[in-house]
mmCIF file of C-alpha atoms in Angstrom:
data_model
loop_
_atom_site.group_PDB
_atom_site.id
_atom_site.type_symbol
_atom_site.label_atom_id
_atom_site.label_comp_id
_atom_site.label_asym_id
_atom_site.label_seq_id
_atom_site.Cartn_x
_atom_site.Cartn_y
_atom_site.Cartn_z
ATOM 1 C CA MET A 1291 10.354 -68.416 1.843
ATOM 2 C CA ASN A 1292 10.224 -64.686 3.577
ATOM 3 C CA THR A 1293 6.767 -62.682 1.988
ATOM 4 C CA PRO A 1294 8.372 -60.517 0.005
ATOM 5 C CA LYS A 1295 8.641 -56.529 0.565
ATOM 6 C CA HIS A 1296 6.588 -55.498 -2.207
ATOM 7 C CA PRO A 1297 3.785 -58.487 -2.810
ATOM 8 C CA ARG A 1298 2.050 -57.377 -6.046
ATOM 9 C CA LEU A 1299 4.791 -57.051 -7.917
ATOM 10 C CA PHE A 1300 5.662 -61.099 -6.780
ATOM 11 C CA THR A 1301 2.933 -62.225 -8.256
ATOM 12 C CA PRO A 1302 2.659 -64.303 -10.987
ATOM 13 C CA LEU A 1303 1.015 -63.305 -14.388
ATOM 14 C CA GLU A 1304 0.141 -64.061 -18.020
ATOM 15 C CA LEU A 1305 1.745 -61.740 -20.362
ATOM 16 C CA GLY A 1306 0.753 -62.281 -24.041
ATOM 17 C CA ALA A 1307 2.057 -65.766 -24.560
ATOM 18 C CA LEU A 1308 4.345 -66.061 -21.053
ATOM 19 C CA ARG A 1309 3.904 -66.898 -17.530
ATOM 20 C CA LEU A 1310 5.838 -64.781 -15.413
ATOM 21 C CA LYS A 1311 6.487 -65.290 -11.613
ATOM 22 C CA HIS A 1312 6.660 -61.846 -10.968
ATOM 23 C CA ARG A 1313 5.677 -57.925 -12.459
ATOM 24 C CA VAL A 1314 9.135 -56.378 -12.158
ATOM 25 C CA ILE A 1315 9.853 -56.347 -16.167
ATOM 26 C CA MET A 1316 13.632 -54.852 -17.036
ATOM 27 C CA ALA A 1317 12.766 -51.816 -19.429
ATOM 28 C CA PRO A 1318 14.585 -51.499 -22.580
ATOM 29 C CA LEU A 1319 17.991 -49.199 -21.487
ATOM 30 C CA THR A 1320 20.347 -48.118 -24.280
ATOM 31 C CA ARG A 1321 23.657 -48.470 -23.532
ATOM 32 C CA SER A 1322 26.049 -48.363 -26.979
ATOM 33 C CA ARG A 1323 28.076 -51.417 -26.249
ATOM 34 C CA SER A 1324 26.991 -53.399 -29.231
ATOM 35 C CA VAL A 1325 30.185 -54.155 -31.924
ATOM 36 C CA GLN A 1326 31.188 -51.669 -34.045
ATOM 37 C CA PRO A 1327 30.901 -51.155 -37.082
ATOM 38 C CA ASP A 1328 28.640 -53.257 -37.516
ATOM 39 C CA SER A 1329 26.345 -53.147 -33.888
ATOM 40 C CA ILE A 1330 26.558 -56.501 -33.654
ATOM 41 C CA PRO A 1331 25.805 -57.797 -29.602
ATOM 42 C CA ASN A 1332 28.970 -59.497 -28.020
ATOM 43 C CA ASP A 1333 30.212 -61.255 -24.874
ATOM 44 C CA LEU A 1334 29.865 -57.491 -23.013
ATOM 45 C CA MET A 1335 26.260 -57.245 -23.399
ATOM 46 C CA VAL A 1336 25.812 -61.131 -22.910
ATOM 47 C CA GLU A 1337 27.571 -60.254 -19.043
ATOM 48 C CA TYR A 1338 25.183 -57.571 -19.079
ATOM 49 C CA TYR A 1339 21.623 -58.868 -20.104
ATOM 50 C CA THR A 1340 23.024 -62.454 -17.674
ATOM 51 C CA GLN A 1341 23.704 -60.172 -13.956
ATOM 52 C CA ARG A 1342 20.316 -58.988 -14.771
ATOM 53 C CA VAL A 1343 17.780 -61.605 -15.738
ATOM 54 C CA SER A 1344 15.924 -63.712 -12.906
ATOM 55 C CA ASP A 1345 14.172 -66.684 -12.669
ATOM 56 C CA GLY A 1346 10.517 -66.097 -14.689
ATOM 57 C CA GLY A 1347 11.028 -62.562 -15.595
ATOM 58 C CA LEU A 1348 11.037 -60.823 -18.605
ATOM 59 C CA ILE A 1349 13.721 -58.530 -20.082
ATOM 60 C CA ILE A 1350 12.676 -56.006 -22.782
ATOM 61 C CA SER A 1351 16.023 -55.863 -25.034
ATOM 62 C CA GLU A 1352 17.576 -52.650 -25.743
ATOM 63 C CA ALA A 1353 16.361 -50.751 -29.126
ATOM 64 C CA SER A 1354 17.215 -52.712 -31.838
ATOM 65 C CA GLN A 1355 18.162 -50.913 -35.011
ATOM 66 C CA LEU A 1356 15.739 -51.987 -38.397
ATOM 67 C CA SER A 1357 18.484 -51.539 -40.951
ATOM 68 C CA LEU A 1358 22.279 -49.642 -42.017
ATOM 69 C CA PRO A 1359 19.710 -46.805 -43.659
ATOM 70 C CA THR A 1360 18.011 -46.765 -40.410
ATOM 71 C CA ARG A 1361 20.289 -46.252 -37.276
ATOM 72 C CA GLY A 1362 19.512 -44.458 -34.902
ATOM 73 C CA CYS A 1363 22.672 -44.517 -32.088
ATOM 74 C CA TYR A 1364 26.054 -45.824 -32.659
ATOM 75 C CA GLY A 1365 27.087 -48.568 -30.729
ATOM 76 C CA ALA A 1366 23.386 -49.884 -30.285
ATOM 77 C CA PRO A 1367 23.010 -53.094 -31.860
ATOM 78 C CA GLY A 1368 20.906 -54.758 -35.503
ATOM 79 C CA LEU A 1369 18.881 -57.271 -35.904
ATOM 80 C CA TYR A 1370 18.797 -56.870 -39.704
ATOM 81 C CA SER A 1371 22.463 -59.164 -40.280
ATOM 82 C CA GLY A 1372 23.051 -63.135 -39.466
ATOM 83 C CA ALA A 1373 26.239 -61.859 -37.312
ATOM 84 C CA GLN A 1374 23.559 -59.596 -35.383
ATOM 85 C CA VAL A 1375 21.199 -62.912 -35.108
ATOM 86 C CA GLU A 1376 24.180 -65.501 -34.139
ATOM 87 C CA GLY A 1377 25.547 -62.469 -31.281
ATOM 88 C CA TRP A 1378 21.804 -61.838 -29.773
ATOM 89 C CA LYS A 1379 21.104 -66.079 -29.613
ATOM 90 C CA LYS A 1380 23.771 -65.722 -27.074
ATOM 91 C CA VAL A 1381 22.458 -63.169 -25.597
ATOM 92 C CA ILE A 1382 19.236 -65.155 -25.299
ATOM 93 C CA ASP A 1383 20.300 -68.641 -24.781
ATOM 94 C CA ALA A 1384 21.905 -67.191 -21.283
ATOM 95 C CA VAL A 1385 19.235 -65.560 -20.235
ATOM 96 C CA HIS A 1386 16.947 -69.212 -20.729
ATOM 97 C CA ARG A 1387 19.386 -70.426 -19.381
ATOM 98 C CA LYS A 1388 18.276 -68.768 -16.366
ATOM 99 C CA GLY A 1389 14.324 -69.018 -16.521
ATOM 100 C CA GLY A 1390 14.097 -65.599 -18.027
ATOM 101 C CA HIS A 1391 12.581 -64.375 -20.774
ATOM 102 C CA MET A 1392 12.967 -61.351 -23.314
ATOM 103 C CA PHE A 1393 11.532 -59.667 -26.474
ATOM 104 C CA ALA A 1394 13.175 -57.431 -28.630
ATOM 105 C CA GLN A 1395 12.745 -54.259 -29.341
ATOM 106 C CA LEU A 1396 12.215 -53.008 -32.768
ATOM 107 C CA TRP A 1397 13.056 -49.187 -33.583
ATOM 108 C CA HIS A 1398 12.951 -46.658 -36.593
ATOM 109 C CA PRO A 1399 14.660 -43.611 -34.835
ATOM 110 C CA GLY A 1400 13.084 -41.596 -38.366
ATOM 111 C CA ARG A 1401 14.790 -37.837 -38.157
ATOM 112 C CA PHE A 1402 16.693 -38.929 -35.202
ATOM 113 C CA SER A 1403 19.576 -39.492 -36.147
ATOM 114 C CA HIS A 1404 23.382 -39.142 -38.295
ATOM 115 C CA THR A 1405 24.469 -39.575 -41.969
ATOM 116 C CA THR A 1406 27.818 -41.186 -40.492
ATOM 117 C CA ILE A 1407 25.836 -44.017 -39.049
ATOM 118 C CA THR A 1408 23.767 -44.504 -42.288
ATOM 119 C CA GLY A 1409 26.128 -45.712 -44.941
ATOM 120 C CA GLY A 1410 25.316 -41.590 -46.073
ATOM 121 C CA ALA A 1411 21.681 -42.129 -46.074
ATOM 122 C CA LEU A 1412 19.616 -39.492 -45.354
ATOM 123 C CA PRO A 1413 17.240 -39.436 -41.887
ATOM 124 C CA VAL A 1414 13.693 -39.719 -43.032
ATOM 125 C CA SER A 1415 10.547 -38.350 -40.906
ATOM 126 C CA ALA A 1416 6.617 -38.178 -41.447
ATOM 127 C CA SER A 1417 7.803 -33.961 -42.603
ATOM 128 C CA VAL A 1418 10.133 -31.880 -42.922
ATOM 129 C CA ASP A 1419 11.285 -29.531 -39.913
ATOM 130 C CA PRO A 1420 14.233 -28.020 -40.473
ATOM 131 C CA SER A 1421 13.943 -26.050 -36.782
ATOM 132 C CA TYR A 1422 15.158 -29.468 -35.189
ATOM 133 C CA TRP A 1423 18.724 -29.989 -36.741
ATOM 134 C CA GLN A 1424 19.137 -26.792 -35.999
ATOM 135 C CA ASN A 1425 18.653 -27.009 -32.297
ATOM 136 C CA PRO A 1426 22.338 -27.570 -31.152
ATOM 137 C CA SER A 1427 20.857 -29.140 -27.395
ATOM 138 C CA ARG A 1428 20.019 -31.563 -29.957
ATOM 139 C CA LEU A 1429 22.555 -34.269 -30.369
ATOM 140 C CA VAL A 1430 23.074 -37.876 -31.714
ATOM 141 C CA SER A 1431 25.350 -40.309 -30.639
ATOM 142 C CA THR A 1432 27.811 -41.379 -33.991
ATOM 143 C CA PRO A 1433 31.095 -41.897 -34.786
ATOM 144 C CA ILE A 1434 32.984 -38.959 -34.242
ATOM 145 C CA GLY A 1435 30.572 -38.325 -31.034
ATOM 146 C CA TRP A 1436 28.018 -36.444 -29.972
ATOM 147 C CA MET A 1437 26.770 -34.156 -32.702
ATOM 148 C CA GLN A 1438 22.918 -32.401 -34.041
ATOM 149 C CA PRO A 1439 21.474 -34.690 -36.006
ATOM 150 C CA SER A 1440 21.565 -34.796 -39.447
ATOM 151 C CA PRO A 1441 18.534 -33.233 -42.127
ATOM 152 C CA HIS A 1442 15.901 -34.272 -43.040
ATOM 153 C CA ARG A 1443 13.411 -35.691 -45.520
ATOM 154 C CA ALA A 1444 9.804 -36.191 -45.865
ATOM 155 C CA LEU A 1445 9.395 -40.007 -46.681
ATOM 156 C CA GLN A 1446 7.135 -40.690 -50.561
ATOM 157 C CA THR A 1447 4.056 -42.396 -50.050
ATOM 158 C CA PRO A 1448 5.335 -45.123 -51.997
ATOM 159 C CA GLU A 1449 7.930 -46.194 -49.692
ATOM 160 C CA ILE A 1450 6.179 -46.780 -46.459
ATOM 161 C CA PRO A 1451 5.019 -50.064 -47.310
ATOM 162 C CA GLY A 1452 9.609 -51.247 -46.975
ATOM 163 C CA VAL A 1453 9.220 -49.147 -43.163
ATOM 164 C CA VAL A 1454 7.023 -52.038 -42.546
ATOM 165 C CA GLU A 1455 8.603 -54.747 -44.421
ATOM 166 C CA GLU A 1456 11.647 -54.157 -42.230
ATOM 167 C CA PHE A 1457 9.991 -54.114 -39.719
ATOM 168 C CA CYS A 1458 8.312 -58.052 -40.532
ATOM 169 C CA LYS A 1459 12.210 -59.030 -41.748
ATOM 170 C CA ALA A 1460 13.150 -58.449 -38.152
ATOM 171 C CA VAL A 1461 10.619 -60.141 -36.552
ATOM 172 C CA GLU A 1462 12.343 -62.571 -38.384
ATOM 173 C CA ARG A 1463 14.983 -62.088 -37.407
ATOM 174 C CA ALA A 1464 14.389 -61.861 -33.519
ATOM 175 C CA LYS A 1465 12.292 -65.893 -33.629
ATOM 176 C CA GLU A 1466 15.525 -66.851 -35.420
ATOM 177 C CA ALA A 1467 18.126 -65.019 -32.901
ATOM 178 C CA GLY A 1468 15.532 -66.778 -29.852
ATOM 179 C CA PHE A 1469 13.488 -63.369 -28.405
ATOM 180 C CA ASP A 1470 10.246 -64.764 -26.782
ATOM 181 C CA GLY A 1471 8.363 -61.991 -28.746
ATOM 182 C CA VAL A 1472 8.931 -58.432 -29.898
ATOM 183 C CA GLU A 1473 8.135 -54.316 -28.435
ATOM 184 C CA VAL A 1474 7.278 -52.401 -31.626
ATOM 185 C CA HIS A 1475 8.721 -49.272 -30.433
ATOM 186 C CA ALA A 1476 5.883 -46.197 -31.190
ATOM 187 C CA GLY A 1477 6.792 -43.714 -28.687
ATOM 188 C CA ASN A 1478 9.921 -40.503 -27.883
ATOM 189 C CA GLY A 1479 9.516 -38.896 -30.445
ATOM 190 C CA TYR A 1480 10.869 -41.606 -33.129
ATOM 191 C CA LEU A 1481 10.038 -42.408 -36.774
ATOM 192 C CA ILE A 1482 6.247 -44.233 -35.832
ATOM 193 C CA ASP A 1483 5.584 -41.655 -32.914
ATOM 194 C CA GLN A 1484 6.747 -38.529 -35.443
ATOM 195 C CA PHE A 1485 4.051 -40.432 -38.278
ATOM 196 C CA LEU A 1486 1.364 -39.880 -34.844
ATOM 197 C CA GLN A 1487 1.654 -36.433 -33.552
ATOM 198 C CA ASP A 1488 0.665 -33.404 -34.915
ATOM 199 C CA GLY A 1489 3.741 -31.656 -34.612
ATOM 200 C CA SER A 1490 5.307 -33.106 -36.733
ATOM 201 C CA ASN A 1491 3.213 -34.929 -39.046
ATOM 202 C CA LYS A 1492 2.091 -32.099 -41.318
ATOM 203 C CA ARG A 1493 1.191 -34.881 -44.556
ATOM 204 C CA ILE A 1494 -1.436 -34.103 -46.631
ATOM 205 C CA ASP A 1495 -1.984 -37.869 -47.632
ATOM 206 C CA ASP A 1496 -3.017 -40.310 -46.362
ATOM 207 C CA TYR A 1497 -0.995 -40.115 -43.667
ATOM 208 C CA GLY A 1498 -1.024 -37.229 -42.298
ATOM 209 C CA GLY A 1499 -4.426 -34.683 -40.754
ATOM 210 C CA SER A 1500 -7.078 -36.852 -39.233
ATOM 211 C CA ILE A 1501 -5.818 -39.160 -35.992
ATOM 212 C CA ASP A 1502 -7.440 -41.639 -38.394
ATOM 213 C CA SER A 1503 -4.490 -41.064 -40.549
ATOM 214 C CA ARG A 1504 -1.985 -39.770 -38.631
ATOM 215 C CA THR A 1505 -1.905 -43.408 -36.759
ATOM 216 C CA ARG A 1506 -2.564 -45.269 -39.695
ATOM 217 C CA LEU A 1507 1.381 -46.590 -40.093
ATOM 218 C CA LEU A 1508 1.103 -47.635 -36.156
ATOM 219 C CA PHE A 1509 -2.210 -50.173 -37.093
ATOM 220 C CA GLU A 1510 -0.135 -50.683 -40.804
ATOM 221 C CA ILE A 1511 2.571 -52.113 -39.012
ATOM 222 C CA VAL A 1512 1.210 -53.635 -35.586
ATOM 223 C CA SER A 1513 -0.849 -55.545 -37.980
ATOM 224 C CA ALA A 1514 2.136 -56.927 -40.565
ATOM 225 C CA VAL A 1515 3.734 -57.702 -37.164
ATOM 226 C CA VAL A 1516 1.419 -59.690 -35.505
ATOM 227 C CA SER A 1517 0.934 -61.826 -39.164
ATOM 228 C CA ALA A 1518 4.667 -62.359 -38.688
ATOM 229 C CA TRP A 1519 4.548 -64.075 -35.168
ATOM 230 C CA GLU A 1520 1.534 -64.611 -33.134
ATOM 231 C CA ALA A 1521 -0.252 -61.189 -31.378
ATOM 232 C CA ASN A 1522 0.081 -62.640 -27.811
ATOM 233 C CA ARG A 1523 4.527 -62.485 -28.783
ATOM 234 C CA VAL A 1524 3.895 -58.894 -30.247
ATOM 235 C CA GLY A 1525 4.133 -55.605 -27.508
ATOM 236 C CA VAL A 1526 3.938 -51.830 -28.448
ATOM 237 C CA ARG A 1527 5.091 -48.719 -26.347
ATOM 238 C CA VAL A 1528 3.476 -45.401 -26.158
ATOM 239 C CA THR A 1529 4.794 -42.832 -24.806
ATOM 240 C CA PRO A 1530 0.866 -40.372 -24.603
ATOM 241 C CA SER A 1531 1.571 -36.221 -24.589
ATOM 242 C CA GLY A 1532 4.857 -37.055 -24.380
ATOM 243 C CA THR A 1533 7.248 -34.067 -25.305
ATOM 244 C CA PHE A 1534 11.334 -36.099 -26.208
ATOM 245 C CA ASN A 1535 12.391 -34.761 -29.375
ATOM 246 C CA ALA A 1536 10.882 -32.441 -29.765
ATOM 247 C CA MET A 1537 7.046 -33.512 -29.678
ATOM 248 C CA SER A 1538 3.937 -32.425 -29.251
ATOM 249 C CA ASP A 1539 0.122 -32.353 -30.001
ATOM 250 C CA SER A 1540 -3.063 -30.549 -30.022
ATOM 251 C CA ASP A 1541 -4.920 -33.117 -28.455
ATOM 252 C CA PRO A 1542 -2.550 -35.721 -27.159
ATOM 253 C CA GLU A 1543 -5.068 -37.675 -24.691
ATOM 254 C CA ALA A 1544 -7.627 -38.314 -28.059
ATOM 255 C CA LEU A 1545 -4.756 -39.268 -29.716
ATOM 256 C CA HIS A 1546 -4.036 -42.186 -27.800
ATOM 257 C CA ALA A 1547 -7.511 -42.976 -27.023
ATOM 258 C CA HIS A 1548 -7.629 -43.956 -30.325
ATOM 259 C CA ILE A 1549 -4.428 -45.100 -30.704
ATOM 260 C CA ALA A 1550 -5.418 -47.774 -26.875
ATOM 261 C CA GLU A 1551 -8.812 -48.195 -28.790
ATOM 262 C CA GLY A 1552 -7.548 -49.049 -32.286
ATOM 263 C CA LEU A 1553 -5.205 -51.858 -30.734
ATOM 264 C CA ASN A 1554 -7.721 -53.798 -29.120
ATOM 265 C CA ARG A 1555 -8.339 -55.295 -32.357
ATOM 266 C CA PHE A 1556 -4.891 -57.311 -32.246
ATOM 267 C CA GLY A 1557 -4.891 -59.160 -29.036
ATOM 268 C CA LEU A 1558 -1.356 -58.001 -28.238
ATOM 269 C CA ALA A 1559 0.829 -59.314 -25.676
ATOM 270 C CA TYR A 1560 0.621 -55.858 -23.731
ATOM 271 C CA LEU A 1561 0.537 -51.806 -24.110
ATOM 272 C CA HIS A 1562 3.740 -50.081 -22.716
ATOM 273 C CA ILE A 1563 3.577 -46.837 -21.772
ATOM 274 C CA ILE A 1564 5.815 -44.316 -20.622
ATOM 275 C CA GLU A 1565 4.175 -41.380 -18.054
ATOM 276 C CA PRO A 1566 4.653 -38.305 -19.201
ATOM 277 C CA ARG A 1567 6.426 -37.317 -15.963
ATOM 278 C CA MET A 1568 9.662 -38.815 -17.679
ATOM 279 C CA SER A 1569 11.154 -36.927 -20.579
ATOM 280 C CA GLY A 1570 13.661 -38.987 -21.975
ATOM 281 C CA GLY A 1571 15.691 -40.169 -19.269
ATOM 282 C CA GLU A 1572 15.040 -37.124 -16.437
ATOM 283 C CA LEU A 1573 11.451 -36.217 -14.595
ATOM 284 C CA ILE A 1574 10.157 -33.680 -15.529
ATOM 285 C CA HIS A 1575 7.295 -33.461 -13.279
ATOM 286 C CA GLU A 1576 7.737 -34.061 -10.128
ATOM 287 C CA GLY A 1577 5.121 -36.016 -7.894
ATOM 288 C CA GLN A 1578 2.869 -36.466 -10.912
ATOM 289 C CA THR A 1579 1.603 -39.920 -10.490
ATOM 290 C CA HIS A 1580 0.732 -42.742 -13.691
ATOM 291 C CA ILE A 1581 -2.062 -40.721 -15.000
ATOM 292 C CA ALA A 1582 -1.452 -42.296 -18.453
ATOM 293 C CA SER A 1583 -1.725 -45.630 -17.521
ATOM 294 C CA GLN A 1584 -4.848 -44.972 -15.760
ATOM 295 C CA ARG A 1585 -6.130 -43.139 -18.103
ATOM 296 C CA LEU A 1586 -5.556 -45.246 -20.420
ATOM 297 C CA ARG A 1587 -6.802 -48.928 -18.160
ATOM 298 C CA GLY A 1588 -9.672 -47.608 -19.308
ATOM 299 C CA ILE A 1589 -9.344 -48.424 -23.080
ATOM 300 C CA PHE A 1590 -6.765 -50.740 -23.524
ATOM 301 C CA ARG A 1591 -8.527 -53.654 -22.679
ATOM 302 C CA GLY A 1592 -5.074 -56.245 -22.256
ATOM 303 C CA LYS A 1593 -1.842 -56.104 -19.961
ATOM 304 C CA ILE A 1594 -0.411 -52.780 -19.175
ATOM 305 C CA ILE A 1595 3.405 -52.044 -18.410
ATOM 306 C CA ALA A 1596 3.894 -48.640 -17.171
ATOM 307 C CA ASN A 1597 6.952 -47.055 -16.950
ATOM 308 C CA GLY A 1598 8.755 -43.561 -16.051
ATOM 309 C CA GLY A 1599 9.933 -42.413 -12.893
ATOM 310 C CA PHE A 1600 8.905 -44.964 -10.493
ATOM 311 C CA GLU A 1601 10.262 -45.960 -7.028
ATOM 312 C CA PRO A 1602 8.973 -49.600 -5.930
ATOM 313 C CA ASN A 1603 6.511 -48.264 -3.368
ATOM 314 C CA MET A 1604 4.752 -46.663 -6.693
ATOM 315 C CA ALA A 1605 4.654 -49.319 -8.464
ATOM 316 C CA GLU A 1606 3.143 -51.698 -5.383
ATOM 317 C CA SER A 1607 0.669 -49.247 -5.558
ATOM 318 C CA ALA A 1608 0.252 -48.739 -9.097
ATOM 319 C CA ILE A 1609 -0.523 -52.428 -9.021
ATOM 320 C CA ALA A 1610 -3.001 -52.082 -5.745
ATOM 321 C CA ASP A 1611 -5.069 -49.956 -7.523
ATOM 322 C CA GLY A 1612 -5.234 -51.507 -10.514
ATOM 323 C CA ALA A 1613 -4.188 -49.178 -13.165
ATOM 324 C CA VAL A 1614 -1.100 -51.087 -14.488
ATOM 325 C CA ASP A 1615 -0.441 -54.857 -14.780
ATOM 326 C CA ALA A 1616 3.399 -54.630 -14.245
ATOM 327 C CA VAL A 1617 6.524 -51.897 -13.788
ATOM 328 C CA ALA A 1618 9.247 -51.315 -16.254
ATOM 329 C CA PHE A 1619 12.145 -50.335 -14.283
ATOM 330 C CA GLY A 1620 15.031 -48.952 -16.413
ATOM 331 C CA ARG A 1621 17.197 -46.726 -14.839
ATOM 332 C CA TYR A 1622 17.119 -48.962 -11.732
ATOM 333 C CA PHE A 1623 18.557 -52.110 -13.466
ATOM 334 C CA ILE A 1624 21.618 -50.288 -14.413
ATOM 335 C CA SER A 1625 23.257 -49.221 -11.279
ATOM 336 C CA ASN A 1626 21.286 -52.427 -9.434
ATOM 337 C CA PRO A 1627 22.098 -56.017 -11.150
ATOM 338 C CA ASP A 1628 20.104 -57.968 -9.083
ATOM 339 C CA LEU A 1629 17.565 -55.130 -9.391
ATOM 340 C CA THR A 1630 14.085 -57.846 -8.485
ATOM 341 C CA ARG A 1631 16.269 -59.855 -5.515
ATOM 342 C CA ARG A 1632 16.511 -56.590 -3.964
ATOM 343 C CA ILE A 1633 12.871 -55.575 -4.532
ATOM 344 C CA ARG A 1634 11.601 -58.172 -3.021
ATOM 345 C CA GLU A 1635 14.073 -58.517 0.823
ATOM 346 C CA GLY A 1636 13.507 -54.845 0.549
ATOM 347 C CA TYR A 1637 17.183 -53.835 0.502
ATOM 348 C CA PRO A 1638 18.404 -50.075 -0.584
ATOM 349 C CA LEU A 1639 18.435 -49.111 -4.408
ATOM 350 C CA ALA A 1640 22.775 -48.161 -5.391
ATOM 351 C CA ASN A 1641 22.868 -45.042 -7.604
ATOM 352 C CA TYR A 1642 22.813 -44.545 -11.082
ATOM 353 C CA ASP A 1643 26.288 -42.867 -12.997
ATOM 354 C CA ARG A 1644 24.397 -40.794 -15.912
ATOM 355 C CA ASP A 1645 28.233 -40.347 -17.566
ATOM 356 C CA THR A 1646 28.566 -43.972 -18.735
ATOM 357 C CA PHE A 1647 25.555 -44.408 -19.718
ATOM 358 C CA TYR A 1648 25.857 -44.674 -23.314
ATOM 359 C CA THR A 1649 29.777 -44.706 -23.011
ATOM 360 C CA PHE A 1650 31.553 -48.050 -25.106
ATOM 361 C CA ASP A 1651 33.301 -50.291 -22.085
ATOM 362 C CA ALA A 1652 32.183 -52.434 -19.306
ATOM 363 C CA ARG A 1653 32.779 -49.396 -16.216
ATOM 364 C CA GLY A 1654 29.304 -48.338 -15.147
ATOM 365 C CA TYR A 1655 27.841 -50.948 -17.064
ATOM 366 C CA THR A 1656 29.501 -55.224 -15.530
ATOM 367 C CA ASP A 1657 31.001 -53.448 -12.784
ATOM 368 C CA TYR A 1658 28.121 -52.670 -10.271
ATOM 369 C CA PRO A 1659 28.049 -54.732 -7.527
ATOM 370 C CA LEU A 1660 25.658 -57.318 -6.471
ATOM 371 C CA TYR A 1661 23.893 -56.952 -2.885
ATOM 372 C CA ASN A 1662 25.976 -59.011 -1.141
ATOM 373 C CA GLU A 1663 28.939 -57.375 -2.556
ATOM 374 C CA PHE A 1664 27.858 -53.688 -1.731
ATOM 375 C CA VAL A 1665 27.830 -54.890 1.479
ATOM 376 C CA VAL A 1666 30.637 -56.109 1.451
ATOM 377 C CA ALA A 1667 32.461 -53.423 0.185
#
């Protein structure tokens, strides 16, 4: 076998309960192809994930919605019905047949939502901020196109245990579907992040004010999820100093240091860090290195997956300098179904088409060619 062009990316890795053969992870990518109106994974999704799986590799699923009232994107799949579980089983069975592993990302969008996709329920958040839904540049995918978010309300304190329970129910369904683990999405300005950051959290109860209080919801959710499954099958995703989705914090370094230290007690499979050079899918700090991963490496005692604007050479260097254990690629997995092979062999990477990221058919989804087919074409 030829020596890999990026050898550190192709060394084995123990990641919680998994034994990976390489460190090229497929990041969670919302692609909006599930069957509507019931958010059921379909055969097109089976084909998409089957194209991108590699022997001994890990795929983290696109964000899975926890319930009808907490949906945040038209076309995104769910993990709250038996039909959705059956749809996911087909996806996961196909991934496992090719020797791959798959985690489900659990997602509560909070205020990033619209009543046309929640069955009429108002979106919820840590606090109310009218400027959020009034901004015409902020858009949510709905059955009638991209629209500004609906006005949201603040979660009442007695409602919070119900949110925790929704995550636990999703864990049980993920186990039933055959996933190898779950990832709690605590970043990118969604509900948990809305509680974490003081730009969006103005509460005066036990979930607002100090860093200890603002991180309470995250730790309650993680504790419950770990109780519902083994800790070594649970990961957490965060966005230190992230500004996507109108987020801000007065001391983001102190906040995420506290998060990383607090997560140590759970014995998680990994901490998944999105570097602040990215805002959503946009690179906003050209030339910035993996600063968040480097900072939190000195605090978090488990495995770290880094994500956000990585090229293969950058990923190799991040592993070489000890800042991360694996790298999750997003956009390149969209346009390169055989990305793992291309990185291993040093083949060129195909460009992606942003116009098809959140559309609803096979174009720009399952029609990207493998490298051999690309060369012939």
